[in-house]
Amino acid sequence: MSKLIKGKCLCGDVKYEIENRFEQFYICHCEQCRKITGSAYASNLFGDPRRFNVICGLEKIKRFDHDVRGFTKAFCIVCGSGVPYLNTKGDSIVVPAGTLDGEPNFTQKNIIFHKEKANWSEQNEIDRYFDGFPF
Ligand SMILES: [Zn+2]
Ligand SMILES: [Zn+2]
Protein backbone atom coordinates (compact mmCIF):
# COMPACT_ATOMS: atom_id res chain seq x y z
CA MET A 1 0.00 0.00 0.00
CA SER A 2 1.58 3.26 -1.08
CA LYS A 3 1.33 6.67 0.53
CA LEU A 4 -1.49 9.15 0.25
CA ILE A 5 -1.06 12.40 -1.65
CA LYS A 6 -3.05 15.52 -0.82
CA GLY A 7 -4.55 18.17 -3.03
CA LYS A 8 -6.75 21.24 -2.85
CA CYS A 9 -8.50 23.90 -4.89
CA LEU A 10 -7.05 27.39 -5.22
CA CYS A 11 -9.01 28.93 -2.33
CA GLY A 12 -8.39 25.87 -0.12
CA ASP A 13 -12.03 25.26 0.84
CA VAL A 14 -11.93 21.85 -0.87
CA LYS A 15 -9.18 19.47 0.32
CA TYR A 16 -8.77 15.80 -0.50
CA GLU A 17 -6.38 12.87 -0.28
CA ILE A 18 -5.89 9.84 -2.47
CA GLU A 19 -3.43 6.99 -2.77
CA ASN A 20 -0.41 8.20 -4.72
CA ARG A 21 -0.50 5.43 -7.26
CA PHE A 22 -2.29 6.30 -10.48
CA GLU A 23 -2.74 3.96 -13.43
CA GLN A 24 -3.24 6.51 -16.17
CA PHE A 25 -2.32 10.12 -16.72
CA TYR A 26 -4.27 11.64 -19.60
CA ILE A 27 -3.45 14.93 -21.29
CA CYS A 28 -6.62 15.65 -23.26
CA HIS A 29 -6.81 18.10 -26.15
CA CYS A 30 -10.50 17.53 -26.95
CA GLU A 31 -12.83 20.43 -27.59
CA GLN A 32 -14.80 19.81 -24.36
CA CYS A 33 -11.64 19.87 -22.23
CA ARG A 34 -10.50 23.11 -23.88
CA LYS A 35 -13.85 24.73 -23.12
CA ILE A 36 -14.08 23.57 -19.54
CA THR A 37 -10.49 24.47 -18.63
CA GLY A 38 -10.38 27.61 -20.79
CA SER A 39 -6.94 26.38 -21.78
CA ALA A 40 -5.12 24.24 -24.31
CA TYR A 41 -5.76 20.87 -22.67
CA ALA A 42 -6.84 19.07 -19.50
CA SER A 43 -4.40 17.03 -17.37
CA ASN A 44 -6.18 14.27 -15.46
CA LEU A 45 -4.91 11.35 -13.40
CA PHE A 46 -7.05 8.26 -12.79
CA GLY A 47 -6.96 6.91 -9.23
CA ASP A 48 -8.54 4.29 -6.99
CA PRO A 49 -11.94 5.35 -5.55
CA ARG A 50 -11.44 3.07 -2.50
CA ARG A 51 -8.53 5.20 -1.35
CA PHE A 52 -9.99 8.65 -2.01
CA ASN A 53 -11.31 10.93 0.69
CA VAL A 54 -12.60 14.50 0.66
CA ILE A 55 -11.06 16.03 3.81
CA CYS A 56 -13.24 19.15 3.74
CA GLY A 57 -15.49 21.17 1.46
CA LEU A 58 -17.70 18.38 0.11
CA GLU A 59 -20.64 20.81 0.18
CA LYS A 60 -18.66 23.29 -1.97
CA ILE A 61 -18.28 20.83 -4.85
CA LYS A 62 -20.60 21.18 -7.82
CA ARG A 63 -20.70 18.60 -10.58
CA PHE A 64 -21.53 19.15 -14.23
CA ASP A 65 -22.25 16.19 -16.52
CA HIS A 66 -22.29 16.75 -20.25
CA ASP A 67 -23.69 14.02 -22.50
CA VAL A 68 -20.97 14.36 -25.14
CA ARG A 69 -18.40 11.55 -24.55
CA GLY A 70 -19.65 11.10 -20.97
CA PHE A 71 -17.84 14.30 -20.10
CA THR A 72 -17.83 15.50 -16.47
CA LYS A 73 -16.40 18.43 -14.57
CA ALA A 74 -16.46 18.96 -10.80
CA PHE A 75 -15.40 22.29 -9.37
CA CYS A 76 -15.23 24.37 -6.21
CA ILE A 77 -18.16 26.80 -6.17
CA VAL A 78 -16.04 29.42 -4.37
CA CYS A 79 -12.95 29.65 -6.62
CA GLY A 80 -13.93 27.64 -9.71
CA SER A 81 -10.95 25.27 -9.59
CA GLY A 82 -11.49 21.80 -10.97
CA VAL A 83 -11.56 19.14 -8.24
CA PRO A 84 -11.57 15.31 -8.33
CA TYR A 85 -14.73 13.37 -9.15
CA LEU A 86 -15.92 9.79 -9.61
CA ASN A 87 -16.14 8.91 -13.30
CA THR A 88 -19.54 7.90 -14.71
CA LYS A 89 -18.53 4.20 -14.78
CA GLY A 90 -17.81 4.48 -11.06
CA ASP A 91 -14.43 2.75 -11.25
CA SER A 92 -11.99 5.69 -11.14
CA ILE A 93 -11.47 9.00 -9.43
CA VAL A 94 -10.48 11.59 -12.02
CA VAL A 95 -7.96 13.97 -10.44
CA PRO A 96 -7.06 17.24 -12.16
CA ALA A 97 -3.27 17.02 -11.84
CA GLY A 98 -2.83 20.73 -11.14
CA THR A 99 -4.77 20.42 -7.86
CA LEU A 100 -2.19 18.03 -6.33
CA ASP A 101 0.19 19.36 -3.69
CA GLY A 102 2.96 16.93 -4.58
CA GLU A 103 4.42 14.77 -7.30
CA PRO A 104 2.08 12.05 -8.56
CA ASN A 105 3.28 8.50 -9.24
CA PHE A 106 1.73 7.09 -12.38
CA THR A 107 2.21 4.11 -14.67
CA GLN A 108 1.38 5.60 -18.07
CA LYS A 109 1.15 9.13 -19.45
CA ASN A 110 -0.85 9.56 -22.64
CA ILE A 111 -2.00 12.35 -24.89
CA ILE A 112 -5.58 11.80 -26.07
CA PHE A 113 -7.73 13.52 -28.70
CA HIS A 114 -4.49 14.81 -30.18
CA LYS A 115 -6.22 15.34 -33.53
CA GLU A 116 -8.47 17.97 -31.96
CA LYS A 117 -5.68 20.07 -30.45
CA ALA A 118 -5.70 23.81 -31.03
CA ASN A 119 -2.93 25.03 -33.32
CA TRP A 120 -2.08 27.76 -30.83
CA SER A 121 -1.24 25.17 -28.17
CA GLU A 122 2.06 24.35 -29.91
CA GLN A 123 5.05 25.56 -27.88
CA ASN A 124 7.38 26.06 -30.84
CA GLU A 125 6.47 29.63 -31.76
CA ILE A 126 7.01 31.37 -28.44
CA ASP A 127 8.42 34.90 -28.72
CA ARG A 128 9.73 35.36 -25.20
CA TYR A 129 9.93 33.44 -21.92
CA PHE A 130 9.43 35.15 -18.57
CA ASP A 131 10.12 33.62 -15.15
CA GLY A 132 7.04 35.38 -13.71
CA PHE A 133 4.66 38.16 -14.73
CA PRO A 134 5.80 39.97 -17.91
CA PHE A 135 6.28 43.33 -16.15
ZN1 LIG B 1 -11.94 26.67 -3.92
ZN1 LIG C 1 -11.04 15.90 -23.22
mmCIF file of C-alpha atoms and ligand atoms in Angstrom:
data_model
loop_
_atom_site.group_PDB
_atom_site.id
_atom_site.type_symbol
_atom_site.label_atom_id
_atom_site.label_comp_id
_atom_site.label_asym_id
_atom_site.label_seq_id
_atom_site.Cartn_x
_atom_site.Cartn_y
_atom_site.Cartn_z
ATOM 1 C CA MET A 1 0.000 0.000 0.000
ATOM 2 C CA SER A 2 1.583 3.258 -1.078
ATOM 3 C CA LYS A 3 1.326 6.668 0.530
ATOM 4 C CA LEU A 4 -1.491 9.149 0.247
ATOM 5 C CA ILE A 5 -1.062 12.398 -1.648
ATOM 6 C CA LYS A 6 -3.052 15.518 -0.820
ATOM 7 C CA GLY A 7 -4.547 18.167 -3.025
ATOM 8 C CA LYS A 8 -6.750 21.236 -2.852
ATOM 9 C CA CYS A 9 -8.496 23.897 -4.892
ATOM 10 C CA LEU A 10 -7.050 27.390 -5.222
ATOM 11 C CA CYS A 11 -9.008 28.929 -2.330
ATOM 12 C CA GLY A 12 -8.390 25.873 -0.122
ATOM 13 C CA ASP A 13 -12.026 25.263 0.835
ATOM 14 C CA VAL A 14 -11.931 21.851 -0.869
ATOM 15 C CA LYS A 15 -9.178 19.473 0.316
ATOM 16 C CA TYR A 16 -8.774 15.797 -0.498
ATOM 17 C CA GLU A 17 -6.385 12.872 -0.278
ATOM 18 C CA ILE A 18 -5.888 9.838 -2.473
ATOM 19 C CA GLU A 19 -3.431 6.988 -2.775
ATOM 20 C CA ASN A 20 -0.411 8.204 -4.717
ATOM 21 C CA ARG A 21 -0.500 5.425 -7.262
ATOM 22 C CA PHE A 22 -2.287 6.302 -10.476
ATOM 23 C CA GLU A 23 -2.735 3.964 -13.429
ATOM 24 C CA GLN A 24 -3.240 6.510 -16.170
ATOM 25 C CA PHE A 25 -2.320 10.124 -16.716
ATOM 26 C CA TYR A 26 -4.268 11.645 -19.602
ATOM 27 C CA ILE A 27 -3.445 14.927 -21.292
ATOM 28 C CA CYS A 28 -6.622 15.647 -23.261
ATOM 29 C CA HIS A 29 -6.813 18.102 -26.152
ATOM 30 C CA CYS A 30 -10.499 17.526 -26.951
ATOM 31 C CA GLU A 31 -12.834 20.431 -27.593
ATOM 32 C CA GLN A 32 -14.800 19.815 -24.363
ATOM 33 C CA CYS A 33 -11.640 19.875 -22.228
ATOM 34 C CA ARG A 34 -10.495 23.106 -23.882
ATOM 35 C CA LYS A 35 -13.851 24.731 -23.118
ATOM 36 C CA ILE A 36 -14.077 23.571 -19.544
ATOM 37 C CA THR A 37 -10.493 24.474 -18.633
ATOM 38 C CA GLY A 38 -10.382 27.615 -20.789
ATOM 39 C CA SER A 39 -6.945 26.383 -21.776
ATOM 40 C CA ALA A 40 -5.120 24.238 -24.311
ATOM 41 C CA TYR A 41 -5.763 20.871 -22.668
ATOM 42 C CA ALA A 42 -6.841 19.072 -19.496
ATOM 43 C CA SER A 43 -4.398 17.030 -17.367
ATOM 44 C CA ASN A 44 -6.185 14.267 -15.463
ATOM 45 C CA LEU A 45 -4.909 11.353 -13.395
ATOM 46 C CA PHE A 46 -7.050 8.264 -12.785
ATOM 47 C CA GLY A 47 -6.961 6.914 -9.228
ATOM 48 C CA ASP A 48 -8.541 4.286 -6.988
ATOM 49 C CA PRO A 49 -11.944 5.346 -5.554
ATOM 50 C CA ARG A 50 -11.440 3.066 -2.504
ATOM 51 C CA ARG A 51 -8.527 5.202 -1.349
ATOM 52 C CA PHE A 52 -9.992 8.649 -2.010
ATOM 53 C CA ASN A 53 -11.310 10.925 0.691
ATOM 54 C CA VAL A 54 -12.596 14.503 0.659
ATOM 55 C CA ILE A 55 -11.063 16.029 3.805
ATOM 56 C CA CYS A 56 -13.235 19.147 3.740
ATOM 57 C CA GLY A 57 -15.492 21.168 1.465
ATOM 58 C CA LEU A 58 -17.697 18.383 0.107
ATOM 59 C CA GLU A 59 -20.637 20.811 0.183
ATOM 60 C CA LYS A 60 -18.665 23.293 -1.966
ATOM 61 C CA ILE A 61 -18.276 20.835 -4.853
ATOM 62 C CA LYS A 62 -20.600 21.183 -7.825
ATOM 63 C CA ARG A 63 -20.701 18.603 -10.576
ATOM 64 C CA PHE A 64 -21.525 19.148 -14.233
ATOM 65 C CA ASP A 65 -22.254 16.186 -16.516
ATOM 66 C CA HIS A 66 -22.291 16.754 -20.247
ATOM 67 C CA ASP A 67 -23.691 14.024 -22.504
ATOM 68 C CA VAL A 68 -20.972 14.356 -25.139
ATOM 69 C CA ARG A 69 -18.402 11.551 -24.551
ATOM 70 C CA GLY A 70 -19.655 11.101 -20.970
ATOM 71 C CA PHE A 71 -17.839 14.297 -20.101
ATOM 72 C CA THR A 72 -17.830 15.502 -16.472
ATOM 73 C CA LYS A 73 -16.399 18.430 -14.566
ATOM 74 C CA ALA A 74 -16.460 18.963 -10.802
ATOM 75 C CA PHE A 75 -15.400 22.294 -9.368
ATOM 76 C CA CYS A 76 -15.227 24.373 -6.212
ATOM 77 C CA ILE A 77 -18.160 26.802 -6.169
ATOM 78 C CA VAL A 78 -16.036 29.422 -4.368
ATOM 79 C CA CYS A 79 -12.946 29.653 -6.615
ATOM 80 C CA GLY A 80 -13.929 27.641 -9.708
ATOM 81 C CA SER A 81 -10.952 25.274 -9.589
ATOM 82 C CA GLY A 82 -11.485 21.802 -10.966
ATOM 83 C CA VAL A 83 -11.561 19.140 -8.235
ATOM 84 C CA PRO A 84 -11.568 15.312 -8.333
ATOM 85 C CA TYR A 85 -14.729 13.365 -9.154
ATOM 86 C CA LEU A 86 -15.918 9.794 -9.605
ATOM 87 C CA ASN A 87 -16.144 8.906 -13.303
ATOM 88 C CA THR A 88 -19.538 7.897 -14.706
ATOM 89 C CA LYS A 89 -18.531 4.203 -14.782
ATOM 90 C CA GLY A 90 -17.807 4.482 -11.064
ATOM 91 C CA ASP A 91 -14.432 2.752 -11.248
ATOM 92 C CA SER A 92 -11.992 5.688 -11.138
ATOM 93 C CA ILE A 93 -11.467 9.004 -9.427
ATOM 94 C CA VAL A 94 -10.476 11.586 -12.017
ATOM 95 C CA VAL A 95 -7.960 13.968 -10.442
ATOM 96 C CA PRO A 96 -7.063 17.244 -12.162
ATOM 97 C CA ALA A 97 -3.271 17.024 -11.840
ATOM 98 C CA GLY A 98 -2.828 20.732 -11.138
ATOM 99 C CA THR A 99 -4.766 20.424 -7.861
ATOM 100 C CA LEU A 100 -2.193 18.033 -6.329
ATOM 101 C CA ASP A 101 0.195 19.364 -3.689
ATOM 102 C CA GLY A 102 2.957 16.934 -4.576
ATOM 103 C CA GLU A 103 4.418 14.771 -7.302
ATOM 104 C CA PRO A 104 2.083 12.048 -8.564
ATOM 105 C CA ASN A 105 3.279 8.504 -9.245
ATOM 106 C CA PHE A 106 1.725 7.086 -12.378
ATOM 107 C CA THR A 107 2.206 4.111 -14.666
ATOM 108 C CA GLN A 108 1.383 5.599 -18.065
ATOM 109 C CA LYS A 109 1.147 9.127 -19.453
ATOM 110 C CA ASN A 110 -0.848 9.560 -22.638
ATOM 111 C CA ILE A 111 -1.996 12.349 -24.892
ATOM 112 C CA ILE A 112 -5.577 11.797 -26.072
ATOM 113 C CA PHE A 113 -7.733 13.523 -28.697
ATOM 114 C CA HIS A 114 -4.488 14.815 -30.175
ATOM 115 C CA LYS A 115 -6.217 15.336 -33.531
ATOM 116 C CA GLU A 116 -8.467 17.972 -31.955
ATOM 117 C CA LYS A 117 -5.684 20.066 -30.451
ATOM 118 C CA ALA A 118 -5.700 23.814 -31.025
ATOM 119 C CA ASN A 119 -2.929 25.027 -33.324
ATOM 120 C CA TRP A 120 -2.083 27.761 -30.830
ATOM 121 C CA SER A 121 -1.241 25.171 -28.170
ATOM 122 C CA GLU A 122 2.060 24.351 -29.906
ATOM 123 C CA GLN A 123 5.046 25.556 -27.885
ATOM 124 C CA ASN A 124 7.378 26.059 -30.836
ATOM 125 C CA GLU A 125 6.467 29.628 -31.760
ATOM 126 C CA ILE A 126 7.007 31.372 -28.443
ATOM 127 C CA ASP A 127 8.417 34.895 -28.717
ATOM 128 C CA ARG A 128 9.730 35.358 -25.197
ATOM 129 C CA TYR A 129 9.931 33.437 -21.924
ATOM 130 C CA PHE A 130 9.435 35.150 -18.570
ATOM 131 C CA ASP A 131 10.124 33.625 -15.150
ATOM 132 C CA GLY A 132 7.037 35.382 -13.708
ATOM 133 C CA PHE A 133 4.657 38.156 -14.735
ATOM 134 C CA PRO A 134 5.802 39.969 -17.906
ATOM 135 C CA PHE A 135 6.280 43.332 -16.150
HETATM 136 ZN ZN ZN B 1 -11.940 26.674 -3.924
HETATM 137 ZN ZN ZN B 2 -11.038 15.903 -23.222
#
